[in-house]
Amino acid sequence: MAMHQFKAESKKLLDLMINSIYTNREIFLRELISNASDACDKLYFKSLTDTSINVKKEDLHIHIAADKENRTLTISDNGIGMTKDELEKNLGTIARSGSQDFKASNQNENIDIIGQFGVGFYSAFMVASKVTVVSRAEGSEEAWQWSSSGVEGYTLTEAEKPEVGTEITLVLKEDTETDKYSEYLDEYTISGLVKKYSDYIRYPITMYREKSRQKPKPEDAGDDYKPEYETYTELETLNSMVPIWKRDKKDVKPEEYNEFYKSKFMDYSDPLRVITSRTEGTATYTALLFVPGQTPYDYYTKEYEKGLALYASGVMIMEKCADLLPDYFSFIKGVVDSEDLSLNISRETLQKDGQVKLIRNSLEKKIKNELHAMLVNDREKYETFWKAFGRQIKFGVYGDYGMHKDLLSDLLMFYSAKEQKLITLDEYIEKMPEGQKAIYFAAGDEAARLGKLPNAQLVLSKGYDLLLCSEDVDEFCLQIMHDYKEKEFKNINSGDLGLETEEEKKAAEETATENKDLFEEIKKALNGKIKDVKVNPTLQDHPVSLSSEGGISMEMEKILRKMPAGGEGMESTKVLELNPNHAVFGALKAAHEAGDTDKINKYAELLYDQALLIEGLPLEDPVAYAQLVCDLMK
Ligand code: ADP
Ligand code: MG
């Protein structure tokens, strides 16, 4: 008999399965049942459009049989079946969606992979020394048998099968000291596993179970009659067939939700929050949603596909319906089941479907409220959530020209310079001392450096808190919001911070008038690099600082410059601020009085470059800067 080889990745995965020391082996049953259920779904779905197929939903089922003598466990279904080609293609290579992840994860014998990706059909090899699949595809007269004992390969032979469907037989591995594979032949264990992992499967999962009953009492039984018992077998349905999202939340154990989430959405950690929603009225639907506990590895890439599984009256019609989720909640996983949708709905009609829009709007509100409830009631979890997905929420505020800011702004968190932890905008406002009018923030790529900026020190010295914004999206997000509860956001580098006292202001104005000519000269020296020169009496130890005017800050300029389009022409309007109380200012004045234009030109360049360095902006001409410093030292 010809032996066929497995594809390279499949071989690796298979090898991993066979030699697995994974403690959660029992999931093999869940995987095989889930495949059987998918096969039933496929046949039923096909029958809706193909009139030549005559199946009713009630006819479809999954059957489990254990044979203790021969150590075999058989899982069969009367679903769509597989042709010879399909057996080869589906079982000879990892065809599953998770296979890409598997390849990408470069596994190095990592056992965790099993838990991570829910490896599907091959998990049978965790418990079986040999797996045989006999299948007959819908519409085909012939049946084929696929059989494999592991990595050496598999055989494909013609077989007999009277009915359409698939039958998978596992020969269980021999028991060892530590591993009792024979437990999977135990009816009680099997029934427990079905309850645990596959209860919601919508097709009956049946098994013959041996039972015992009292024989009827004979008419002529005397006083000393002792009841007699007999055994019989009965076909039992092991699962309740009620999808988990249709059950009452109070009847579902948290572990059941977690199990469902992990197996359905291929995550290996529990969700942070489970959201259930059931509505009637304009949009009738049941939803079971999850906030994942960690960022999917491809989340912030183009590869990530958002969406919820969509069911119409209990039948899955789409695995990932993107139209049900706005982008800012794209991390949400889950299921939506609605009776208002037609089974024959297509991707195209779905987009225009009014019902889908209603569901989406209602879910959006629900998700928002649940996230906010998490923020209020379970801060630690919320911060975990925020670290995983906060960036997405900020993009949500910024996106669509700020259209969603009212919905999302009370979910925002930023790092507080004063408290050295994440705080919300409401918390910032609550702690504002009397007299503080604005919400101050500093933007740049390192939070630690931001707190040391001259203006940051100034804000903090007034007893005001400062939000340290170190993500590229932060400033765009705050700018589009403009204010929060009527408190304007103020970038500490935006010039007019309104922090000087009346006297300081007046003195600054006087100094500016006195030195009008000097300032003109500096402006000329810097030849278009700055829009203006100003006096800033609040700079303390710093001789100079840069601020910006208008819509684009210096930090934004930095980010825009990194963008593929280059951000050409997207430059900030800079103002050079001088500290009138600093010795450097005296030196400038002296040079001006002496009429030393050359010196003023050099000083202006130097001060401008220094200010750029403090802001973390690149010097236009580092060599010239170095030259200037040397000249001065000579
Ligand atoms: P997945 O279910 O994620 O696609 P699996 O490894 O579990 O991955 O299964 C691989 C493929 O084998 C399935 O996609 C399906 O096409 C096929 N398959 C497995 N079991 C059955 C079955 N009982 N009936 C029909 N097809 C099946
Ligand atoms: Mg599967």
CSV table of N, CA and C in Angstrom, one decimal, residues 210-213 215 229-233:
chain,number,residue,atom,x,y,z
A,210,GLU,N,-24.9,2.1,28.8
A,210,GLU,CA,-25.5,1.0,29.5
A,210,GLU,C,-26.2,1.5,30.8
A,211,LYS,N,-27.4,1.0,31.0
A,211,LYS,CA,-28.1,1.4,32.2
A,211,LYS,C,-28.7,0.1,32.9
A,212,SER,N,-29.2,0.4,34.0
A,212,SER,CA,-29.7,-0.8,34.7
A,212,SER,C,-31.1,-0.4,35.2
A,213,ARG,N,-32.0,-1.3,35.2
A,213,ARG,CA,-33.4,-1.0,35.7
A,213,ARG,C,-33.9,-2.2,36.4
A,215,LYS,N,-36.4,-5.1,37.3
A,215,LYS,CA,-37.4,-5.9,36.5
A,215,LYS,C,-38.8,-5.7,37.1
A,229,TYR,N,-32.6,-6.9,38.9
A,229,TYR,CA,-32.2,-5.9,37.9
A,229,TYR,C,-31.8,-6.4,36.6
A,230,GLU,N,-31.9,-5.6,35.6
A,230,GLU,CA,-31.4,-6.0,34.3
A,230,GLU,C,-30.7,-4.8,33.7
A,231,THR,N,-29.7,-5.1,32.8
A,231,THR,CA,-29.1,-4.0,32.1
A,231,THR,C,-29.6,-3.9,30.7
A,232,TYR,N,-29.6,-2.7,30.2
A,232,TYR,CA,-30.1,-2.4,28.8
A,232,TYR,C,-29.3,-1.2,28.3
A,233,THR,N,-29.3,-1.0,27.0
A,233,THR,CA,-28.6,0.2,26.5
A,233,THR,C,-29.6,1.1,26.0
